[in-house]
Coordinates of C-alpha atoms in Angstrom, one line a residue:
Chain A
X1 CA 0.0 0.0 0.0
X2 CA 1.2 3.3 -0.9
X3 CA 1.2 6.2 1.5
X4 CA -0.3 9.5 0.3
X5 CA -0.1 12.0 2.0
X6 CA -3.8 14.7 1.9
X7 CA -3.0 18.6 2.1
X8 CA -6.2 20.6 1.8
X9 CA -6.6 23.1 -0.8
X10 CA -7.9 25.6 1.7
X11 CA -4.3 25.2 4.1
X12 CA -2.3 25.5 0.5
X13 CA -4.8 29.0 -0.4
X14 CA -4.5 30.7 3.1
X15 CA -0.4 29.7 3.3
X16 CA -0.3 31.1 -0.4
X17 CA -1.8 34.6 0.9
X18 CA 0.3 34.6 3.8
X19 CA 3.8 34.4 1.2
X20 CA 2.4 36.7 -0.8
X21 CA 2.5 39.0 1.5
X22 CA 5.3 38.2 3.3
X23 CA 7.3 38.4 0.3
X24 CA 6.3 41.9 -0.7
X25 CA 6.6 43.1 2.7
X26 CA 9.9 41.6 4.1
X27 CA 12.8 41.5 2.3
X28 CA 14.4 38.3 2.5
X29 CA 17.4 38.5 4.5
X30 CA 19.9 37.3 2.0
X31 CA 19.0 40.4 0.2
X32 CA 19.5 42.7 3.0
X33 CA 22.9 41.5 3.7
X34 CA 24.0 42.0 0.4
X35 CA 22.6 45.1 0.6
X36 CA 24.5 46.3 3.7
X37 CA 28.0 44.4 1.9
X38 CA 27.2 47.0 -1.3
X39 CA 26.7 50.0 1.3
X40 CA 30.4 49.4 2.5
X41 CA 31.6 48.7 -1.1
X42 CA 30.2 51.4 -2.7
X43 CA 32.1 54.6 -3.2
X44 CA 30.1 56.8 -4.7
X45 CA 28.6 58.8 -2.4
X46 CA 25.4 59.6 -3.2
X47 CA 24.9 56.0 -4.6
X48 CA 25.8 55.1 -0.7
X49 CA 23.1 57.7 0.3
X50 CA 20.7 55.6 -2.7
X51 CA 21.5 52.5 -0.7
X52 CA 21.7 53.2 2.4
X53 CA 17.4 54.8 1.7
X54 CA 16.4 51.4 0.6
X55 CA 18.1 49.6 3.5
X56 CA 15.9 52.0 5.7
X57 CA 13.2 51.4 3.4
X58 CA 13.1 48.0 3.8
X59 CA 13.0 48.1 7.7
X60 CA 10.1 50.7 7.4
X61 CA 7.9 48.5 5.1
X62 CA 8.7 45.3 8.1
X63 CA 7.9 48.2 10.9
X64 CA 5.0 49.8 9.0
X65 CA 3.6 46.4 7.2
X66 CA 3.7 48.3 3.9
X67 CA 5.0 46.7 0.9
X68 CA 8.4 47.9 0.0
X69 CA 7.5 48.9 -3.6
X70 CA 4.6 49.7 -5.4
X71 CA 4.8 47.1 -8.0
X72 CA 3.8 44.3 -6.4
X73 CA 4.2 42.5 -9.1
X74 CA 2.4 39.7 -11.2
X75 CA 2.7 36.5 -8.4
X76 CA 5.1 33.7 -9.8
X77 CA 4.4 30.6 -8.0
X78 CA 7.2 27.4 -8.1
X79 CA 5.4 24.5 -6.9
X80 CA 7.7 21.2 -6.4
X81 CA 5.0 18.9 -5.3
X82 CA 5.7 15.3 -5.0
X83 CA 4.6 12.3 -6.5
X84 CA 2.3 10.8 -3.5
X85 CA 1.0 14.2 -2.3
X86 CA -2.8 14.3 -2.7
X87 CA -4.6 17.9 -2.4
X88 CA -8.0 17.6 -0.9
X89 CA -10.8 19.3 -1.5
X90 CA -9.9 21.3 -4.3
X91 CA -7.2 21.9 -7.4
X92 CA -3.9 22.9 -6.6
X93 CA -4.0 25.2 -9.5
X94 CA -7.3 27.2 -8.0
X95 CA -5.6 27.0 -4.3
X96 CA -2.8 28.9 -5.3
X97 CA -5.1 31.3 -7.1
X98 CA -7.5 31.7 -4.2
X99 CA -4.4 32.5 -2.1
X100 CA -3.3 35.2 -4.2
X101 CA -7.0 36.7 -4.6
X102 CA -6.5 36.4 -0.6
X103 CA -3.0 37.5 0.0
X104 CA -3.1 40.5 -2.3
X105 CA -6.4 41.8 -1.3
X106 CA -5.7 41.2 2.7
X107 CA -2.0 42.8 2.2
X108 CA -3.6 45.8 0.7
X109 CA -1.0 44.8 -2.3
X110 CA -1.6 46.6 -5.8
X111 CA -3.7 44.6 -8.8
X112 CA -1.2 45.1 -11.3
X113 CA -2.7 41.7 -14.1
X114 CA -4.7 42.8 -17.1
X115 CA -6.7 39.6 -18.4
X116 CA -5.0 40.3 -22.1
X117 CA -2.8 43.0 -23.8
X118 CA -5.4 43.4 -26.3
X119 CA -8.3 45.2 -24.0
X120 CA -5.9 45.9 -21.1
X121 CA -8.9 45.2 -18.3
X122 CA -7.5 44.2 -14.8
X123 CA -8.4 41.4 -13.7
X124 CA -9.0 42.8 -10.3
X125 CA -7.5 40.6 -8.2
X126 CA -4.1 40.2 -9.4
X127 CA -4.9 36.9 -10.6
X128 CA -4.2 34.8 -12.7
X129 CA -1.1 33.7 -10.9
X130 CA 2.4 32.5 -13.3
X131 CA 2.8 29.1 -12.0
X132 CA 5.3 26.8 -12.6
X133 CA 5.1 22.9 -11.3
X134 CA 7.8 20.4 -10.9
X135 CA 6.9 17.4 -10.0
X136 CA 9.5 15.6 -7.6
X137 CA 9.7 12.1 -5.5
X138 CA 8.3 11.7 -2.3
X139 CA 5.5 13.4 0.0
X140 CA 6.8 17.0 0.2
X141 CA 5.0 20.1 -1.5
X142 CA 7.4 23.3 -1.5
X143 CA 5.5 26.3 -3.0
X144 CA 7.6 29.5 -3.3
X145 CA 6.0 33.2 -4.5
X146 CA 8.0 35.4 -6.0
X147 CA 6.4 38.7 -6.6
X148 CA 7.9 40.3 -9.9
X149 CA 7.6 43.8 -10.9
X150 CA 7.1 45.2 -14.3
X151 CA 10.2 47.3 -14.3
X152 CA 13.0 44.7 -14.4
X153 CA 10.7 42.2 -16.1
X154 CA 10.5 44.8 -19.0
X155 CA 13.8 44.6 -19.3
X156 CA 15.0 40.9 -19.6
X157 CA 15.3 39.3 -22.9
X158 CA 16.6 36.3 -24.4
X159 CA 18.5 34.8 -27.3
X160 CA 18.9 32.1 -29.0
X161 CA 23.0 31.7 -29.7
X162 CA 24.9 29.3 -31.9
X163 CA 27.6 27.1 -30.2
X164 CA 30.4 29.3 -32.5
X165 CA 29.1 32.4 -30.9
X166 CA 31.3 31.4 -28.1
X167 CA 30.6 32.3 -24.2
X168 CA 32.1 35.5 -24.9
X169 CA 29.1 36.5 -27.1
X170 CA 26.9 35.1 -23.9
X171 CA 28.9 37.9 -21.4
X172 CA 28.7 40.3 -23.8
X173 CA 24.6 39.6 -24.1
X174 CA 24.3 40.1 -20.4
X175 CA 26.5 43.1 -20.2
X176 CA 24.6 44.6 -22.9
X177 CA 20.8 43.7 -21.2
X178 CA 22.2 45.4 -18.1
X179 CA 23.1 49.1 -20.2
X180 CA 20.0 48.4 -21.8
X181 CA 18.2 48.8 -18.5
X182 CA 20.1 51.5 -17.0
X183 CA 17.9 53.1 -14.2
X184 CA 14.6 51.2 -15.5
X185 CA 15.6 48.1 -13.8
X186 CA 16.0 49.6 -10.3
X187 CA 19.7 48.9 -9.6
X188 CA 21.3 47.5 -7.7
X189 CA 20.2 44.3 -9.1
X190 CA 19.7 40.5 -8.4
X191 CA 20.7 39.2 -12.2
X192 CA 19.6 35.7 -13.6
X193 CA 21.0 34.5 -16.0
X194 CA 19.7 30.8 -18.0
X195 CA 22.0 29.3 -20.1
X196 CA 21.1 26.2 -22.2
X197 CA 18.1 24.0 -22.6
X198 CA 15.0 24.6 -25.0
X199 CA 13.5 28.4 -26.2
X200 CA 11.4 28.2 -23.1
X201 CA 13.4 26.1 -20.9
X202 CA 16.3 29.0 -21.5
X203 CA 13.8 31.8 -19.9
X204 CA 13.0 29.8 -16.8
X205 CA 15.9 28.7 -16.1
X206 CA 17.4 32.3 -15.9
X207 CA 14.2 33.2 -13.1
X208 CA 14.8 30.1 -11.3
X209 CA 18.6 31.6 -11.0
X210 CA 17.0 34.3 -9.1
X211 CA 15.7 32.1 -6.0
X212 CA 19.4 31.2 -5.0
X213 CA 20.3 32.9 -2.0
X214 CA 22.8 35.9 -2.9
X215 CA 26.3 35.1 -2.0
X216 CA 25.9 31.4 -2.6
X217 CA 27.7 30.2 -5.6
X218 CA 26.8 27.8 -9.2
X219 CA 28.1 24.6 -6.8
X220 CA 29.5 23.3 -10.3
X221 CA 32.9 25.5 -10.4
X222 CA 33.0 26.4 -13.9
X223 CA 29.3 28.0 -13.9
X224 CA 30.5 29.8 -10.8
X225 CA 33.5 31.1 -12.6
X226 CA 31.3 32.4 -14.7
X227 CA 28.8 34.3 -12.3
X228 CA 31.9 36.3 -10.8
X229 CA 33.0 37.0 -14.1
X230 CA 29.9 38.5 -15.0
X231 CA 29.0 40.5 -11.7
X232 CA 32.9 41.9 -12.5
X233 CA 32.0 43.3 -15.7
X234 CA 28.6 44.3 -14.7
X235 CA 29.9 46.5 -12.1
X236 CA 32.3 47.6 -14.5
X237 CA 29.5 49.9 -16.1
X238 CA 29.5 52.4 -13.5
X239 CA 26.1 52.6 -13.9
X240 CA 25.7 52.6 -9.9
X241 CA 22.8 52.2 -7.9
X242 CA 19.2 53.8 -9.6
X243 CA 22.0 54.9 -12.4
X244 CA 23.4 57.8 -10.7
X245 CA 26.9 56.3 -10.9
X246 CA 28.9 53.5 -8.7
X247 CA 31.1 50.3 -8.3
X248 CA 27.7 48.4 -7.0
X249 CA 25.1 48.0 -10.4
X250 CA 25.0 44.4 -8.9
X251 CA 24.4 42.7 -5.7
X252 CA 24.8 38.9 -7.6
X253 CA 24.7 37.7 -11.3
X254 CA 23.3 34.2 -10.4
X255 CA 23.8 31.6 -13.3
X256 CA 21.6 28.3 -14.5
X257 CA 22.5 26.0 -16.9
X258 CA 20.6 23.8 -18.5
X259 CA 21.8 20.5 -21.2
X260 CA 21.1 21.9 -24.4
X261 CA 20.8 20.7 -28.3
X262 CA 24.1 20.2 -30.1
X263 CA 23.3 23.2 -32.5
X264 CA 21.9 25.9 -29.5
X265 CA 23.3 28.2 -27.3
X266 CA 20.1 29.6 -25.9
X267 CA 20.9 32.8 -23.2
X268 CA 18.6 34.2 -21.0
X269 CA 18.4 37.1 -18.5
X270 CA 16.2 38.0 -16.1
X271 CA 16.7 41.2 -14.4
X272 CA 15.2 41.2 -11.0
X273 CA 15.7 45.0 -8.9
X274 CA 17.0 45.4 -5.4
X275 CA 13.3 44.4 -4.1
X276 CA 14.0 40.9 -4.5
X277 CA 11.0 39.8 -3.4
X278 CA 10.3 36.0 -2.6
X279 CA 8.9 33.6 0.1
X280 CA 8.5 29.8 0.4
X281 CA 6.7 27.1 2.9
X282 CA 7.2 23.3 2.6
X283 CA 4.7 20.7 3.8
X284 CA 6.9 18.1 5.0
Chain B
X1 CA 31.0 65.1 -0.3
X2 CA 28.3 65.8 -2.5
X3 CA 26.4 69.4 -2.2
X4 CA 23.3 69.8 -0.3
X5 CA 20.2 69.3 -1.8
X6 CA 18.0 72.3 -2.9
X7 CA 14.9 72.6 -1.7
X8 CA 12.1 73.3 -4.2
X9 CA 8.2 74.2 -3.8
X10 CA 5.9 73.3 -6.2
X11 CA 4.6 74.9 -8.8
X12 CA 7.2 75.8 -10.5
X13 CA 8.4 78.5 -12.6
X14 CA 10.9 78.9 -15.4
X15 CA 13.6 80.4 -12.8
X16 CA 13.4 77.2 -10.8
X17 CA 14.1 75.1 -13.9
X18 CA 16.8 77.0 -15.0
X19 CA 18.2 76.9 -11.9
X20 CA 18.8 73.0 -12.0
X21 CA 21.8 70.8 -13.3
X22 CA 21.9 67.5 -14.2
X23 CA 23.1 65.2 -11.1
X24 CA 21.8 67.4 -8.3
X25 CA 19.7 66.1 -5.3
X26 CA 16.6 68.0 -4.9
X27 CA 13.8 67.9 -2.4
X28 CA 10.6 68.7 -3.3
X29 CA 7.5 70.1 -1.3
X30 CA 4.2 70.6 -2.7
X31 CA 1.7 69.3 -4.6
X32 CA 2.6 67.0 -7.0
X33 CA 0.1 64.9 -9.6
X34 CA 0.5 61.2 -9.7
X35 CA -0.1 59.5 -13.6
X36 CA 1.0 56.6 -15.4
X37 CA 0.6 54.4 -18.8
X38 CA -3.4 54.5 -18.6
X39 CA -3.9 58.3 -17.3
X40 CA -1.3 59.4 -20.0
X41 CA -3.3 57.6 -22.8
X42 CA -6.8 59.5 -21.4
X43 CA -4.9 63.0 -21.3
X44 CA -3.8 62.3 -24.7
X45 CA -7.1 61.7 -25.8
X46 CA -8.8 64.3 -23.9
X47 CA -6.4 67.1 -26.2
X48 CA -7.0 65.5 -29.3
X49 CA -11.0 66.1 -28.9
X50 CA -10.3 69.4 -27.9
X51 CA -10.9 69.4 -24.4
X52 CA -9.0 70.6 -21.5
X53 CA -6.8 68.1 -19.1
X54 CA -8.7 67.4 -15.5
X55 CA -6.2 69.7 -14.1
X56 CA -4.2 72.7 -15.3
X57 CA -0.8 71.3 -15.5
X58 CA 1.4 74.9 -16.3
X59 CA 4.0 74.7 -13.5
X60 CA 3.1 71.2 -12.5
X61 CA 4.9 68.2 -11.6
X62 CA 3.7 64.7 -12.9
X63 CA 4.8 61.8 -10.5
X64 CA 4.8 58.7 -12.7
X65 CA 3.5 56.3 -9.9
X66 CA 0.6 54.2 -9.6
X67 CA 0.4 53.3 -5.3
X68 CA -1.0 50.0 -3.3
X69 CA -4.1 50.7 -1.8
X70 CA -3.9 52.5 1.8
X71 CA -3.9 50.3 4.4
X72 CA -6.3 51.2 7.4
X73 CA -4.7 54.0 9.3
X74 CA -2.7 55.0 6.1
X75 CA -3.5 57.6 3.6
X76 CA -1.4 56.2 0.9
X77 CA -0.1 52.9 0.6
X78 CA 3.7 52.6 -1.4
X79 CA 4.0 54.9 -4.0
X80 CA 7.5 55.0 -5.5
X81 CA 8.5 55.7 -9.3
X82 CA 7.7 53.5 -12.0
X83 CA 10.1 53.8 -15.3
X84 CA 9.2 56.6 -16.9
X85 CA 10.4 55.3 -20.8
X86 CA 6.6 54.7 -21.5
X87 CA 5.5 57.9 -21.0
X88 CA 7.9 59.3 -23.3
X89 CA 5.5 59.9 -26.3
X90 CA 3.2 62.5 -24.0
X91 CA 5.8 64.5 -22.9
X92 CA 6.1 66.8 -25.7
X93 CA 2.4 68.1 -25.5
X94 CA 2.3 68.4 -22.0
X95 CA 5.6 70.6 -21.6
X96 CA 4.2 72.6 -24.6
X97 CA 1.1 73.0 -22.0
X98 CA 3.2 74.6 -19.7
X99 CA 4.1 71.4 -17.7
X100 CA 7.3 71.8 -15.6
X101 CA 8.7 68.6 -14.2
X102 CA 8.4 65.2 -14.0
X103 CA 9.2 62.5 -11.7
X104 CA 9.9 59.0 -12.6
X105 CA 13.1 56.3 -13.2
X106 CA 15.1 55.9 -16.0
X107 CA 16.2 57.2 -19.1
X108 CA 14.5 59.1 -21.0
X109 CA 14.2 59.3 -25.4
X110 CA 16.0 62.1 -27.2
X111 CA 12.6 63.9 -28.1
X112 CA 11.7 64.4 -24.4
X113 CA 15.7 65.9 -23.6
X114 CA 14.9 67.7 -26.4
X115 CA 11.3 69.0 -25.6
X116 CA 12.3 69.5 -21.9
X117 CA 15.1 72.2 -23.3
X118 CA 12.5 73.9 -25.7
X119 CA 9.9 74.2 -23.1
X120 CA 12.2 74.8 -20.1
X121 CA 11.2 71.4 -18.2
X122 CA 13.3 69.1 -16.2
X123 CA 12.9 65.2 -15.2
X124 CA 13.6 64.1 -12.0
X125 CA 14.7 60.6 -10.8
X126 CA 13.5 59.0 -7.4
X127 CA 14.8 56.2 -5.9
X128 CA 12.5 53.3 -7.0
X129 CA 11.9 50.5 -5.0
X130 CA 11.5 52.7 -2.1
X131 CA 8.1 52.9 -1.8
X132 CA 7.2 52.5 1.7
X133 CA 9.7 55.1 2.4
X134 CA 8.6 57.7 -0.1
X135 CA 5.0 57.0 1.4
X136 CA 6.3 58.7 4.9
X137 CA 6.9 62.2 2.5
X138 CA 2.9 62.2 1.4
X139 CA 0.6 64.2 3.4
X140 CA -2.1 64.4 1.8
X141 CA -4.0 62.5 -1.1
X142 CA -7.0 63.4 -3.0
X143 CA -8.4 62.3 -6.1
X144 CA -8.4 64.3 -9.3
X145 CA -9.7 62.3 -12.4
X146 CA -9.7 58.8 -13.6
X147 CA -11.3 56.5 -10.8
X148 CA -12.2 54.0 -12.7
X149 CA -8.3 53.3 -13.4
X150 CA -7.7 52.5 -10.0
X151 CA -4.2 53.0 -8.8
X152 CA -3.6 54.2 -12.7
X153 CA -6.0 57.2 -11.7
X154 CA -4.6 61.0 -11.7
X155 CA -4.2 61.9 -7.8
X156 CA -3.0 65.4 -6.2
X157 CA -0.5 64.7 -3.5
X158 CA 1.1 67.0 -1.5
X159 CA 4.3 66.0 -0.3
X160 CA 7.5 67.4 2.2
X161 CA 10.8 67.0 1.1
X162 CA 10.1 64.3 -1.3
X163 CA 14.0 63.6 -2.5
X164 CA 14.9 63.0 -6.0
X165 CA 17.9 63.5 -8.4
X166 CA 18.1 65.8 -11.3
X167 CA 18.4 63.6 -14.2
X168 CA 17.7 65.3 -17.5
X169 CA 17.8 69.5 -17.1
X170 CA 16.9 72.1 -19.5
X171 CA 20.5 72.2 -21.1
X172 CA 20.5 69.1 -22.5
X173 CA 22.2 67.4 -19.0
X174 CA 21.7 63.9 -18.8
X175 CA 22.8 62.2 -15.2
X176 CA 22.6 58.6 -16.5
X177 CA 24.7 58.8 -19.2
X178 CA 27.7 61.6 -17.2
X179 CA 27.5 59.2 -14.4
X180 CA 28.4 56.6 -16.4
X181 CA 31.4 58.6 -17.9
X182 CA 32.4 59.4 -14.5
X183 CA 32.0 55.9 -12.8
X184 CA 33.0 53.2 -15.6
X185 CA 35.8 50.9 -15.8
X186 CA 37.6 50.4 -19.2

């Protein structure tokens, strides 16, 4: 006899309202050490004064219960759910929906989803949530929300490299995105990059990159290489916290890779701002 | 050390702008006029009938922010900058208006440096992300158009010593791109 283990869908909706929140209102605090590590690193002084705002900023949102930024995002949910979980009572799909109708309406969070670019009407509840589902071995469900502004997201991209293009081409891609973005992206910033795998494979990848914890390194050595490689040349720009010039444009380039077809090179790069905004619960 | 910030009151006049350089810190008290993608597009439309804007924007300063709802005992929830790029395309009419600032993140297109030295305007950059802190500078918030949009409707805040940077003044002065003269490694 198998063991399955039953979650109700109305725990999963009510825990998925409570990370929403918590994720646009506490900012994790991987992300606020980096922070105070860029405040000491950074010379410029008035891109100090930047950082040192949205450390204080930060501790006022926690203080006040306010959400650090205004863009509260569209909600990306990463579900890893394993094979003998059972959800009771419900979908897991509509769970996690009816947690974000919750979380964002109880956390006074802004509606920021139209239901289609073509008529632009908000869907008034900041649903329908991004989700992404993995489905893993044993009797664990991990969900994750990671709140993503419009400001960084505008300013990812992708492309599809040939092997001959070289992983030059690939640094020189990323470097580029980042000048691209300038200010827009709300420096300093948390940078994904995917590398490998299929077209869409490629893109999540690079936001999966952006749920490591800053500071901890690619454990394969080479892809880690890599990452400091890139934050180097990143920071290299001088475009400086919120653009006003600086050593820090960067807190962490964190790099995925992915195996890949013999003929593709896919890169990807997800910007993600200084908000880094994400929370996660596992039923064990 | 960098030079103190100047202290500005809202509205503005021509002396004021002419006043500012690229790259200084400012802090701004006084009403200003939140409005983003949606609000832009209605003001937009509103001139091309004819018509005049819900509120006389000669001296004005449009915040391009759309806040979270207030939370009880709140007036205003977050309400930093959103990137100001997609408003580019109505900058031109609203300066030629009489419009005197604007508040916002990131660059900004050649027309609007070039419209904002013809009409004497300037474009400020505040520090996004930092909503909840910008919040504590609003104190007070009424609605002026636009309801319907939600947090894309046109509000009148009055704010103290709201800070911001000076990134695109009236001479062609672009903070971004001297900053990145100034602070990049070969």
């Amino acid at each position: 006899m198998h063991h399955v283990k039953c979650l109700p869908a109305a725990d999963i909706a009510a825990k998925v309202a409570e990370l929403c929140v918590q994720a646009c209102v506490t900012l994790p605090p991987d992300v606020l050490a980096a922070l105070e590590r860029a405040h000491e690193r950074e010379e410029s002084e008035v891109g100090r004064g930047i950082i040192a705002r949205l450390i204080e900023n930060a501790a006022l949102a926690r203080e006040l219960n306010l959400p650090m930024c205004q863009d509260t995002g569209l909600a990306v949910v990463f579900v890893a759910i394993g094979e003998e979980v059972h959800i009771a009572g419900g979908s897991l799909r509509e769970a996690i929906a009816a947690g974000v109708r919750q979380g964002y309406a109880q956390g006074y969070l802004r509606q920021s989803v139209v239901r289609s670019p073509l008529d632009r009407r908000n869907t008034g509840d900041n649903t329908p949530p991004v989700i992404h589902t993995e489905i893993v071995l044993g009797d664990a469900l991990t969900i994750t929300v990671a709140a993503k502004g419009a400001g960084s997201e505008n300013m990812s991209r992708l492309r599809m490299m040939i092997p001959s293009d070289g992983i030059e081409a690939v640094k020189r891609f990323v470097v580029e995105a980042v000048e691209n973005a300038g200010a827009s992206a709300c420096p300093p910033l948390v940078i994904g990059v995917g590398l490998g795998g299929s077209f869409e494979q490629c893109a999540l990848a690079a936001k999966q990159a952006l749920l490591r914890s800053l500071g901890e390194p690619n454990p394969d050595p080479a892809t880690a290489e890599l990452e400091q490689e890139l934050l180097d040349l990143v920071n290299a720009t001088g475009i400086g916290p919120m653009g006003v010039g600086g050593r820090v444009t960067a807190l962490a380039v964190n790099v995925e890779t992915r195996p890949c077809h013999i003929a593709s090179q896919p890169v990807a790069v997800n910007l993600q701002c200084h908000a880094a905004r994400h929370a996660s619960y596992t039923w064990e | 050390m960098p030079e103190q910030p100047i202290r500005l009151a809202t509205p503005l006049c021509d002396d004021d702008v002419i006043a500012l350089r690229a790259g200084q810190r400012v802090l701004i008290s006084g009403a200003i006029y939140t409005a983003r993608d949606a609000a832009h597009r209605r003001m937009a439309e509103t001139l091309s009938q004819g018509k005049p804007l819900p509120f006389d924007v000669r001296g004005q300063i449009i915040y391009y922010a759309g806040p979270t709802p207030a939370p009880p005992g709140h007036i205003i929830g977050a309400v930093g900058p959103t990137t100001a790029g997609r408003m580019d395309a109505y900058v031109l009419q609203l300066v030629e208006l009489g419009l005197k600032a604007m508040i916002g993140k990131g660059p900004r297109s050649e027309a609007v440096k070039a419209a904002l030295q013809a009409h004497r305007a300037v474009y400020f950059g505040a520090i996004g992300g930092a909503g909840a802190l910008l919040a504590q500078t609003v104190k007070s918030v009424a609605l002026v158009a636009y309801e319907d949009l939600g947090t894309e409707a046109i509000r009148r805040l009055v704010v103290e010593v709201f800070p911001a940077i000076v990134i695109n003044d009236c001479y062609g002065g672009d903070a971004y791109l001297e900053a990145r003269a100034m602070w990049r490694r070969a």
